[in-house]
XYZ file of C-alpha atoms in Angstrom:
523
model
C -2.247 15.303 23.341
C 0.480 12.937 24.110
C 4.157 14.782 24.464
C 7.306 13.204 26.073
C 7.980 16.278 28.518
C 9.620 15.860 31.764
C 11.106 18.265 34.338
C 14.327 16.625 33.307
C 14.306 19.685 30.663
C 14.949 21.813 33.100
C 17.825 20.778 34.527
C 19.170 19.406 30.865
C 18.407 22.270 28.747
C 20.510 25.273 30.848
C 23.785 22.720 30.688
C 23.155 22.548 27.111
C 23.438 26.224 26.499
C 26.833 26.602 27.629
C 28.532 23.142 25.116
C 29.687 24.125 21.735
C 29.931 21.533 18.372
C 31.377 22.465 15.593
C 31.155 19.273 13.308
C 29.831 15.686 13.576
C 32.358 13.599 14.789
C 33.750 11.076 11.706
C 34.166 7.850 14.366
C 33.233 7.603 18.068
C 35.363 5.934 20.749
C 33.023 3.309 21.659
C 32.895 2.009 17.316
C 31.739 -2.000 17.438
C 30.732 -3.819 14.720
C 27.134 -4.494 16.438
C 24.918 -2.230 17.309
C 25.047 -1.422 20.984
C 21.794 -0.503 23.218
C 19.448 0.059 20.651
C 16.715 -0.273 23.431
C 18.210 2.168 25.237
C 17.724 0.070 28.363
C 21.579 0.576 30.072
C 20.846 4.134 31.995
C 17.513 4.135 32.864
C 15.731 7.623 32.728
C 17.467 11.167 32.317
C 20.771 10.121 30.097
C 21.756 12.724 27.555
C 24.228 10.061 26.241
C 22.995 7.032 26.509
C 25.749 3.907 26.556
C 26.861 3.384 22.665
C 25.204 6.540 21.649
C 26.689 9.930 20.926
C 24.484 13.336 20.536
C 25.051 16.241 18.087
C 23.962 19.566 17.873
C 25.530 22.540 15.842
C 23.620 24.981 18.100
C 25.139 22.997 21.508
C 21.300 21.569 21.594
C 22.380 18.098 22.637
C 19.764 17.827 25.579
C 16.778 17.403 23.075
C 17.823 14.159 22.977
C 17.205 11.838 25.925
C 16.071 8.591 27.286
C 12.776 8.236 29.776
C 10.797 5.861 30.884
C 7.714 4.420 28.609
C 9.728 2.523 25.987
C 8.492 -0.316 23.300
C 9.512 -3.170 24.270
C 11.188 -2.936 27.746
C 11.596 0.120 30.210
C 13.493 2.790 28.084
C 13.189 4.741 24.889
C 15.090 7.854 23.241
C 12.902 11.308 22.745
C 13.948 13.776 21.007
C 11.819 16.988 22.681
C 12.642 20.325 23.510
C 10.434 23.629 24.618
C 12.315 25.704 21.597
C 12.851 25.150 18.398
C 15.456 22.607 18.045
C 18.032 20.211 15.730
C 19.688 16.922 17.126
C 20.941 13.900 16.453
C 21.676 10.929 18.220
C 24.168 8.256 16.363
C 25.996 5.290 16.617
C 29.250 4.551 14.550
C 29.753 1.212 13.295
C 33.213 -0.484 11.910
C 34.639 -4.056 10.772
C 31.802 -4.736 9.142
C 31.713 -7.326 6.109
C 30.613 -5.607 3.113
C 27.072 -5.654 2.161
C 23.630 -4.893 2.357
C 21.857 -4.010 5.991
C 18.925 -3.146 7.309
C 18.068 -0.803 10.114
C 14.739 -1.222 11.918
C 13.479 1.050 14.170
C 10.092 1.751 16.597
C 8.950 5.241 16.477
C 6.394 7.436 17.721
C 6.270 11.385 16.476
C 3.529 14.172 17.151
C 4.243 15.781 13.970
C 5.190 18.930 13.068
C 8.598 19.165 12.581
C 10.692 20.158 9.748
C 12.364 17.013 9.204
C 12.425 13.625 11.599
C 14.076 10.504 10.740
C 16.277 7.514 10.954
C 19.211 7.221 8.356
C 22.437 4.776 7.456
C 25.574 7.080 6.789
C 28.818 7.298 5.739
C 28.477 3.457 4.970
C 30.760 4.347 1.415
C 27.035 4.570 -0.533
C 24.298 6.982 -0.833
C 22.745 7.787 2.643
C 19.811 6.210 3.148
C 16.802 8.049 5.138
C 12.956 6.908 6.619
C 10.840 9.479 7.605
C 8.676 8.768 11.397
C 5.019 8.439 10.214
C 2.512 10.659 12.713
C 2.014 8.501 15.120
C 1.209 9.826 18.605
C 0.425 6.290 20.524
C 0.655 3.475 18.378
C 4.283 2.424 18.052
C 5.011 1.862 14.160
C 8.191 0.357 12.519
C 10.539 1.554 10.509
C 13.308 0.313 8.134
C 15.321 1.515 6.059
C 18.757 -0.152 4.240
C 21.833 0.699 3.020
C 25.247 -0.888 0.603
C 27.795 -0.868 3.254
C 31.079 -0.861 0.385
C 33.606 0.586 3.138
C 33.264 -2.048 6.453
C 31.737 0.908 8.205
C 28.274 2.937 8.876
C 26.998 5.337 11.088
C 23.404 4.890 12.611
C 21.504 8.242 13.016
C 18.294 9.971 14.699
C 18.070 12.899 13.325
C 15.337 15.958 14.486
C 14.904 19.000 12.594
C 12.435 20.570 15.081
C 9.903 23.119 16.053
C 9.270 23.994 20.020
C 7.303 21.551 21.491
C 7.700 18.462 18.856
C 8.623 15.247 19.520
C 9.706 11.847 18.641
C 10.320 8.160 20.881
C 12.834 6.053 19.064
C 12.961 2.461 20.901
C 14.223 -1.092 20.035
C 16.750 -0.554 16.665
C 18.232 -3.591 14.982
C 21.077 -3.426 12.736
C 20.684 -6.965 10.232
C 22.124 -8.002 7.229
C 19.939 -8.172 3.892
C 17.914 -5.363 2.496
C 14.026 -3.769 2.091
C 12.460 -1.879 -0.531
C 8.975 -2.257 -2.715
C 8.720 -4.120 -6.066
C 5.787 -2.416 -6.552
C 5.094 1.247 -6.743
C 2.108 1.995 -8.827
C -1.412 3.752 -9.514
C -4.537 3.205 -10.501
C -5.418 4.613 -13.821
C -8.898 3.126 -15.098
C -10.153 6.789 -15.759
C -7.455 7.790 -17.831
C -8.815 6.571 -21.035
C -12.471 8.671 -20.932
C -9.964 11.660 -19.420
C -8.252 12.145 -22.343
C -11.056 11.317 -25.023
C -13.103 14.281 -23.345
C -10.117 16.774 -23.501
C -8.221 15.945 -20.217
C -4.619 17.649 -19.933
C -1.649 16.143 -18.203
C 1.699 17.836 -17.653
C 4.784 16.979 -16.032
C 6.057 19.266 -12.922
C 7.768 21.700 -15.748
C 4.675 22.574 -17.244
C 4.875 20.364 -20.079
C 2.089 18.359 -21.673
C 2.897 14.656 -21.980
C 1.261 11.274 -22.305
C 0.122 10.553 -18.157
C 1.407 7.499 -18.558
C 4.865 8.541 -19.385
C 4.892 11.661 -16.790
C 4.081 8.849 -14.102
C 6.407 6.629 -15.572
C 9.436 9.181 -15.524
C 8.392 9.946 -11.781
C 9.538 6.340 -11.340
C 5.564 4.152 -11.392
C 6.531 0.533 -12.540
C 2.895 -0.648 -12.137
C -0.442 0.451 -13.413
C -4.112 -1.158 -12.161
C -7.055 -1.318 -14.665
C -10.321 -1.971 -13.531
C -12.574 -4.565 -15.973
C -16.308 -4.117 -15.986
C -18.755 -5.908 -17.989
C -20.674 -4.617 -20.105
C -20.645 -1.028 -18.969
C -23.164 2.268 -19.604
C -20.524 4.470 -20.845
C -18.370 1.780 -23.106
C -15.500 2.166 -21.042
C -13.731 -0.105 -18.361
C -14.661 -2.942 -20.710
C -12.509 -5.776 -22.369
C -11.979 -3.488 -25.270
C -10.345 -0.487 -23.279
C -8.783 -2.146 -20.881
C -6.727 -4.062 -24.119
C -6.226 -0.640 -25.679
C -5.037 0.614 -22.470
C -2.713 -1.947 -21.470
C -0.554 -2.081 -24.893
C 0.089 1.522 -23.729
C 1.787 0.601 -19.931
C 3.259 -2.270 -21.370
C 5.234 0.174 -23.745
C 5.896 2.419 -21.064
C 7.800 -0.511 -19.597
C 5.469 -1.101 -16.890
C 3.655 -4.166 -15.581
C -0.092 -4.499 -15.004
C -2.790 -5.112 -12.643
C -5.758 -6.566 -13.849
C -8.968 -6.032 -11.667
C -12.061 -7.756 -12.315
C -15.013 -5.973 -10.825
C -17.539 -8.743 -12.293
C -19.960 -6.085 -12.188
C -20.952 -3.512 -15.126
C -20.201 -0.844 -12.696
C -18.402 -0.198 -9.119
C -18.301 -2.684 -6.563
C -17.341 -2.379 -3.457
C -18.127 -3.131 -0.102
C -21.467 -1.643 -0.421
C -22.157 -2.737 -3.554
C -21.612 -6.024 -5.741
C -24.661 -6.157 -8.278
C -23.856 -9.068 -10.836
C -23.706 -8.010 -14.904
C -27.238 -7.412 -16.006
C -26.462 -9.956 -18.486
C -25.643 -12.668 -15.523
C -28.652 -11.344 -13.457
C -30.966 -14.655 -13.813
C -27.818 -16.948 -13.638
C -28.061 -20.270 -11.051
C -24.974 -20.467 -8.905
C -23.506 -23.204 -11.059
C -24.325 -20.784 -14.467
C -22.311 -17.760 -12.448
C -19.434 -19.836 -11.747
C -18.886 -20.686 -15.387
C -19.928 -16.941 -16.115
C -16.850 -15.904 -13.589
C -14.250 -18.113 -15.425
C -14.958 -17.791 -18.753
C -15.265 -13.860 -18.735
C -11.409 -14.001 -16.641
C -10.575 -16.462 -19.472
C -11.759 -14.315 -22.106
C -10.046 -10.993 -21.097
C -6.741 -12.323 -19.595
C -6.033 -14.645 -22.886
C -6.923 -11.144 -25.402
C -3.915 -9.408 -23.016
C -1.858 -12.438 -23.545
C -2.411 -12.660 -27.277
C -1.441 -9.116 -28.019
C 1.531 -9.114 -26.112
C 0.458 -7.789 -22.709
C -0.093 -10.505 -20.336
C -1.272 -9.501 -17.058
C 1.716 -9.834 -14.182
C -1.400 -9.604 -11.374
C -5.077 -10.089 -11.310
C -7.523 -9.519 -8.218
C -10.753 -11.738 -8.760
C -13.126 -9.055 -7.209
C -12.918 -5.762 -5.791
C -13.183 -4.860 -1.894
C -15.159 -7.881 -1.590
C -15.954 -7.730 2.192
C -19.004 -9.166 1.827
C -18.200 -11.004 -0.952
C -19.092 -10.798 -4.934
C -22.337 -11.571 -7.521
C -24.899 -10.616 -4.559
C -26.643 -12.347 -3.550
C -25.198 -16.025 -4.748
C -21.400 -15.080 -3.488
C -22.514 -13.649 -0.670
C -19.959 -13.976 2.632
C -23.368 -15.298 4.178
C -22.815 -18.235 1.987
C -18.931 -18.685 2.195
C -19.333 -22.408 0.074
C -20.821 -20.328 -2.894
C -17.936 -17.846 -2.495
C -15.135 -19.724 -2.283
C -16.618 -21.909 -5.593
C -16.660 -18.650 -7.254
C -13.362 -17.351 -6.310
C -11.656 -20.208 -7.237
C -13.608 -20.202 -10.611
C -11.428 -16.818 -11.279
C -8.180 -18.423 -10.310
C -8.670 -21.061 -12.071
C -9.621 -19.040 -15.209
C -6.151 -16.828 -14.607
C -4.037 -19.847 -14.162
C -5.136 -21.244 -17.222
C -4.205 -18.289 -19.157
C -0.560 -17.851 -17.335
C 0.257 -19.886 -14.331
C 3.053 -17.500 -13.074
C 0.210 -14.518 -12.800
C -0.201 -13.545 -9.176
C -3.931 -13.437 -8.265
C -4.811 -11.241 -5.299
C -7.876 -11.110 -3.166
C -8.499 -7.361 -1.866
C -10.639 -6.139 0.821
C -11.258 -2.864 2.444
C -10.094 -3.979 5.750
C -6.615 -1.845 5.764
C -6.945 -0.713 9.079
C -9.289 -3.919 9.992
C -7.612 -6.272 11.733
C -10.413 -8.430 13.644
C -12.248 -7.825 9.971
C -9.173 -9.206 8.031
C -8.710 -11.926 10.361
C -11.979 -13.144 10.035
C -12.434 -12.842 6.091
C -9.598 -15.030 5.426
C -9.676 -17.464 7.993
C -13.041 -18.144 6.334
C -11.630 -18.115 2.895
C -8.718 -20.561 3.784
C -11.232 -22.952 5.539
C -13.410 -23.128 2.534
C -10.289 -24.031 0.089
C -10.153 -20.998 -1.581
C -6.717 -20.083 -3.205
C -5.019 -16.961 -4.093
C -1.352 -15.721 -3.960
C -1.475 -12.344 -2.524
C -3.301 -10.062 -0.312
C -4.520 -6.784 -1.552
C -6.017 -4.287 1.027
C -7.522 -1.100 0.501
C -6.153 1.702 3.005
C -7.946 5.087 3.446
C -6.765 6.578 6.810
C -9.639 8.901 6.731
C -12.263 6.230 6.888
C -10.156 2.772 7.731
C -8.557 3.690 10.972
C -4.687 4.985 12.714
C -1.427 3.596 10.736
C -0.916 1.543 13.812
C -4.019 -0.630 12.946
C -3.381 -0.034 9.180
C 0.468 -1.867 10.197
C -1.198 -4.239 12.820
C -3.595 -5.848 10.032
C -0.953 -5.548 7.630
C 1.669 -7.389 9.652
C -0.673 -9.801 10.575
C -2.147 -10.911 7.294
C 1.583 -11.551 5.896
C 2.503 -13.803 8.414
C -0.907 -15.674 9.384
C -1.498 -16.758 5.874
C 2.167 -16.543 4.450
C 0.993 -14.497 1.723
C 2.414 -11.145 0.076
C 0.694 -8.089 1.227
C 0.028 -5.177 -0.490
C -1.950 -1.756 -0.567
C -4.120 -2.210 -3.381
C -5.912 1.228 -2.588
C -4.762 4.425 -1.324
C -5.140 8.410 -1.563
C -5.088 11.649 0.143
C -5.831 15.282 -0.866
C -3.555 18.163 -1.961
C -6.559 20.407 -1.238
C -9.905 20.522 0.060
C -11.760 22.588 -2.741
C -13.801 21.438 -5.854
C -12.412 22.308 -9.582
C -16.092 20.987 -10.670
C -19.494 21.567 -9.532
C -19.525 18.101 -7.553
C -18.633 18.197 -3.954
C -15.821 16.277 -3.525
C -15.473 13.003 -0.944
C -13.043 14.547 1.725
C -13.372 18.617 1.300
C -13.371 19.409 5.353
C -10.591 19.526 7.807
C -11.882 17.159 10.521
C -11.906 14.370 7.947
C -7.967 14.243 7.853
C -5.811 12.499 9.328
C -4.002 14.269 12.455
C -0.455 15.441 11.188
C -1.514 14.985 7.652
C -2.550 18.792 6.003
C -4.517 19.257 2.296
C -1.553 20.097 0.501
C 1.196 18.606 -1.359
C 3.425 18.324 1.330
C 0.487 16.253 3.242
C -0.172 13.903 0.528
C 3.548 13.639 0.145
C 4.020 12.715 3.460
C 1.056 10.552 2.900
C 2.522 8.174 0.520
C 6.161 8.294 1.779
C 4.960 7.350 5.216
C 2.395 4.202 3.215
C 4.848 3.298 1.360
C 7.422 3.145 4.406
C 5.022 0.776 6.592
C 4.339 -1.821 3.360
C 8.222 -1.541 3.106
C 8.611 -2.710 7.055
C 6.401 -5.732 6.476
C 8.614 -8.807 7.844
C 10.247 -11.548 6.125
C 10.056 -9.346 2.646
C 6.362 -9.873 2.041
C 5.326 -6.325 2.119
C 4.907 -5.675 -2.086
C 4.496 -2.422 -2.513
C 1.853 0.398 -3.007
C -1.378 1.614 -5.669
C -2.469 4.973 -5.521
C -5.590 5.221 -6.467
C -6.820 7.000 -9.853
C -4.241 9.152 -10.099
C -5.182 10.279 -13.243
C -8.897 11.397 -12.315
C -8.523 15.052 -13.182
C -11.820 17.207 -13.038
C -12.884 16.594 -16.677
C -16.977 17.067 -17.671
C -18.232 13.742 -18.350
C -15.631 12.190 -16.530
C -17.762 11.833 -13.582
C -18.413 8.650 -11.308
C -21.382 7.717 -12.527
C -21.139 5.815 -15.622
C -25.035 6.195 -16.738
C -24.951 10.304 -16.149
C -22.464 11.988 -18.124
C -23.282 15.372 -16.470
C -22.242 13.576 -13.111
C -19.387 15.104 -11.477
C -15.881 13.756 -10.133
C -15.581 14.167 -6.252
C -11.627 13.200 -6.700
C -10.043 15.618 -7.898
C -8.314 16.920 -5.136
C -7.010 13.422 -4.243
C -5.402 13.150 -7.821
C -1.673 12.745 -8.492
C -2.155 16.137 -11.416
C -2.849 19.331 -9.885
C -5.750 21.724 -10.602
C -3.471 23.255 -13.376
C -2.874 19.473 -14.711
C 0.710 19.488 -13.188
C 2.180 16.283 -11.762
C 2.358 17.089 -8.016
C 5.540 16.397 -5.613
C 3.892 13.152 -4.159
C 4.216 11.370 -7.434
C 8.134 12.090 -7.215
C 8.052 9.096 -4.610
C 7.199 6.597 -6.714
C 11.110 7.271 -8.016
C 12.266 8.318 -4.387
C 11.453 5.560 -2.601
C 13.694 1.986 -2.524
């Protein structure tokens, strides 16, 4: 594995041993209003201090932090490393600064493992402001994280809270005016519905029992995604339920994602069988069958009261939708039907975002290509939804890359439309669930609640750094999919199990786990 370690430890680490701190200095001699080597390119290899920076440690362990060679973007970066257990922090005091709002950005690497390791704005007269470093052992990711500066002054800090042997690279900060954060922090809840009519229990991190939709609510969700099938076996995910289902997040407060599956069950990259009552449709018959079942739904939620603030027409449509007609193999027939479910939305409310999603979150060749078809064949949508898995869709370098990229090649929002991770590995049912073995997670990830903590935080921080503001925010998904018989995946088969359980956002004992505390946490 990939570690910073040089033999400049051993010369740095003895000198260390013998320097005493008592407190964090309150200003530094060298305070600008700018931000001063934040590539730490002005000493080259082996500087403890590196020009503009100052380095604290309580326990006088101020030579974990240094500069070496290997950096981002030019020759230089600061590690934080040490072979013993370790706490440091490298920071940079700012002053005259015009009030405001700023933004630090930051490229990071970290092996993991270490009690705490992040960047943070300080002292700036508001809250401090913190971003955790995603695991990330080669792939450099960015980082942001902003701040209210109310006093004219702020203090830019590295902080490492450290086992032996862990590390971090830190390269390339900027210090800008303006600020980040996510508009959208939300979950899917499409199961929630058949949870609760068969007996399923929800209960806020006390213990209590609640309505799900207020425990996620209080945790600080503003957005909730319903999937629409047609006419499906079990009665649910239809137009009826999703209508009863979205009077209740409206009155929560929260807004709504709408997502046709055009399909009386799952579709999804390996699957997109058309209605059973569409099955005999000509192309022409399927476009009309596409708009006027968007039509129909949308303008019941507007009616009521409950209009729907997003829409995706289709679900992880890689391949495209209403096989074998909308096929990607036949990207004029596609891009006819697509539009037919834009259209549809935009008749109902023209300021509705629709969203195209595809499974491609760590895809970016895959993402590339899919859209650069769709936006030569006319088709029109106002947001990009992807579906991220890192346990099947590749490192959160590619999962940023293809992010990154489809924000500013198309000049579209991005957002995760899909996301999860497990708190353990075990089944509460009979039915073997979809990740229950260790080499399917992610490296620096566990099955626990602090993994799928970190998990989300660490999501949610990369849609955050998406340039120019575009990044929108974050859906976990089915966060309400509790082990509950007859709650299973398969819609025909009510004795069919879950196999999500462990990825849910309620515990085994129906609590609401820590990860759902960042849909409040985060900015």
């Amino acid at each position: 594995m990939f570690h910073p370690r040089r033999t400049l430890r051993a010369l740095l680490l003895p000198l260390a041993a013998g320097l005493a701190f008592t407190a964090l200095p309150a200003t530094a001699a060298h305070a600008a209003s700018t931000l001063t080597n934040g590539g730490f390119e002005s000493n080259g290899t082996g500087t403890a201090t590196p020009t503009g920076w100052s380095t604290y440690s309580a326990a006088g362990q101020n030579a974990a932090s240094f500069t070496e060679a290997g950096g981002h973007g030019g020759s230089y970066r600061l590690t934080h490393w040490s072979s013993s257990a370790y706490k440091v922090e490298t920071y940079q005091y700012l002053s005259g600064l015009t009030n405001g709002n700023y933004t630090l950005t930051a490229w990071v690497r970290s092996g993991g493992g270490q009690n705490s390791a992040y960047i943070a704005l300080k002292n700036c007269g508001s809250s401090e402001q913190r971003t955790d470093l995603p695991v990330s052992s080669s792939g450099w990711i960015r980082i942001v994280t902003s701040i209210a500066v109310t006093n004219n002054q702020c203090t830019i800090s590295i902080n490492s809270d450290a086992k032996a042997g862990n590390w971090i690279n830190v390269d390339d900060l900027t210090f800008t005016s303006g600020k980040t954060g996510l508009s959208i922090k939300g979950s899917d809840v499409s199961s929630l519905a058949k949870s609760e009519a068969l007996g399923g229990v929800y209960r806020n991190s006390s213990g209590t029992t609640g309505d799900a939709l207020a425990i996620l609510k209080s945790a600080g969700q503003n957005y909730a995604r319903l999937k629409v099938w047609v006419n499906p076996a079990d009665g649910y995910n239809n137009k009826t339920r999703v209508l009863a289902m979205a009077k209740r997040i409206k009155a929560q407060g929260m807004k709504l994602l709408v997502d046709f599956h055009y399909s009386d069950t799952w579709a999804d990259p390996g699957a997109q069988t058309k209605p059973a009552a569409w099955s005999g449709h000509s192309y022409s018959q399927l476009k009309t069958d596409v708009y006027n079942h968007t039509y129909d739904v949308l303008n019941a939620l507007k009616a009521q009261g409950t209009t729907a603030d997003m829409v995706q027409v289709g679900n992880e449509i890689n391949g495209g939708m209403l096989w074998s007609e909308g096929s990607t193999d036949n990207w004029s027939q596609l891009a006819g039907l697509l539009n037919s479910g834009y259209d549809a939305v935009k008749a109902v409310n023209s300021s509705t975002t629709v969203a195209l999603h595809l499974a491609k979150g760590g895809d970016l060749s895959g993402t590339r290509w899919w859209f650069d078809s769709a936006v030569s064949n006319g088709v029109k949508f106002d947001a990009i939804g992807l579906s991220y898995y890192g346990y099947w869709h590749g490192s959160l370098y590619d999962f940023q890359t293809t992010l990154d990229d489809a924000a500013s090649r198309y000049g579209k929002p991005v957002f995760v439309a899909e996301t999860a991770y497990p708190f353990r590995l075990d089944s509460e049912d009979s039915h073997e669930n979809i990740i229950d073995t260790t080499g399917e997670l992610v490296a620096g990830y566990a099955a626990s609640t602090a993994g799928q903590s970190a998990w989300l935080r660490d999501i949610m921080n990369i849609v955050e750094a998406v340039p120019n503001g575009r990044g929108l925010g974050v859906f976990y998904w089915e966060s309400t999919w509790n082990a509950v018989t007859g709650n299973g995946w398969d819609p025909t088969d009510s004795s069919s199990g879950n196999g999500w359980e462990n990825q849910a956002l309620f515990g085994y004992d129906d609590k609401a786990l820590p990860a759902m505390s960042w849909f409040g946490a985060h900015r």
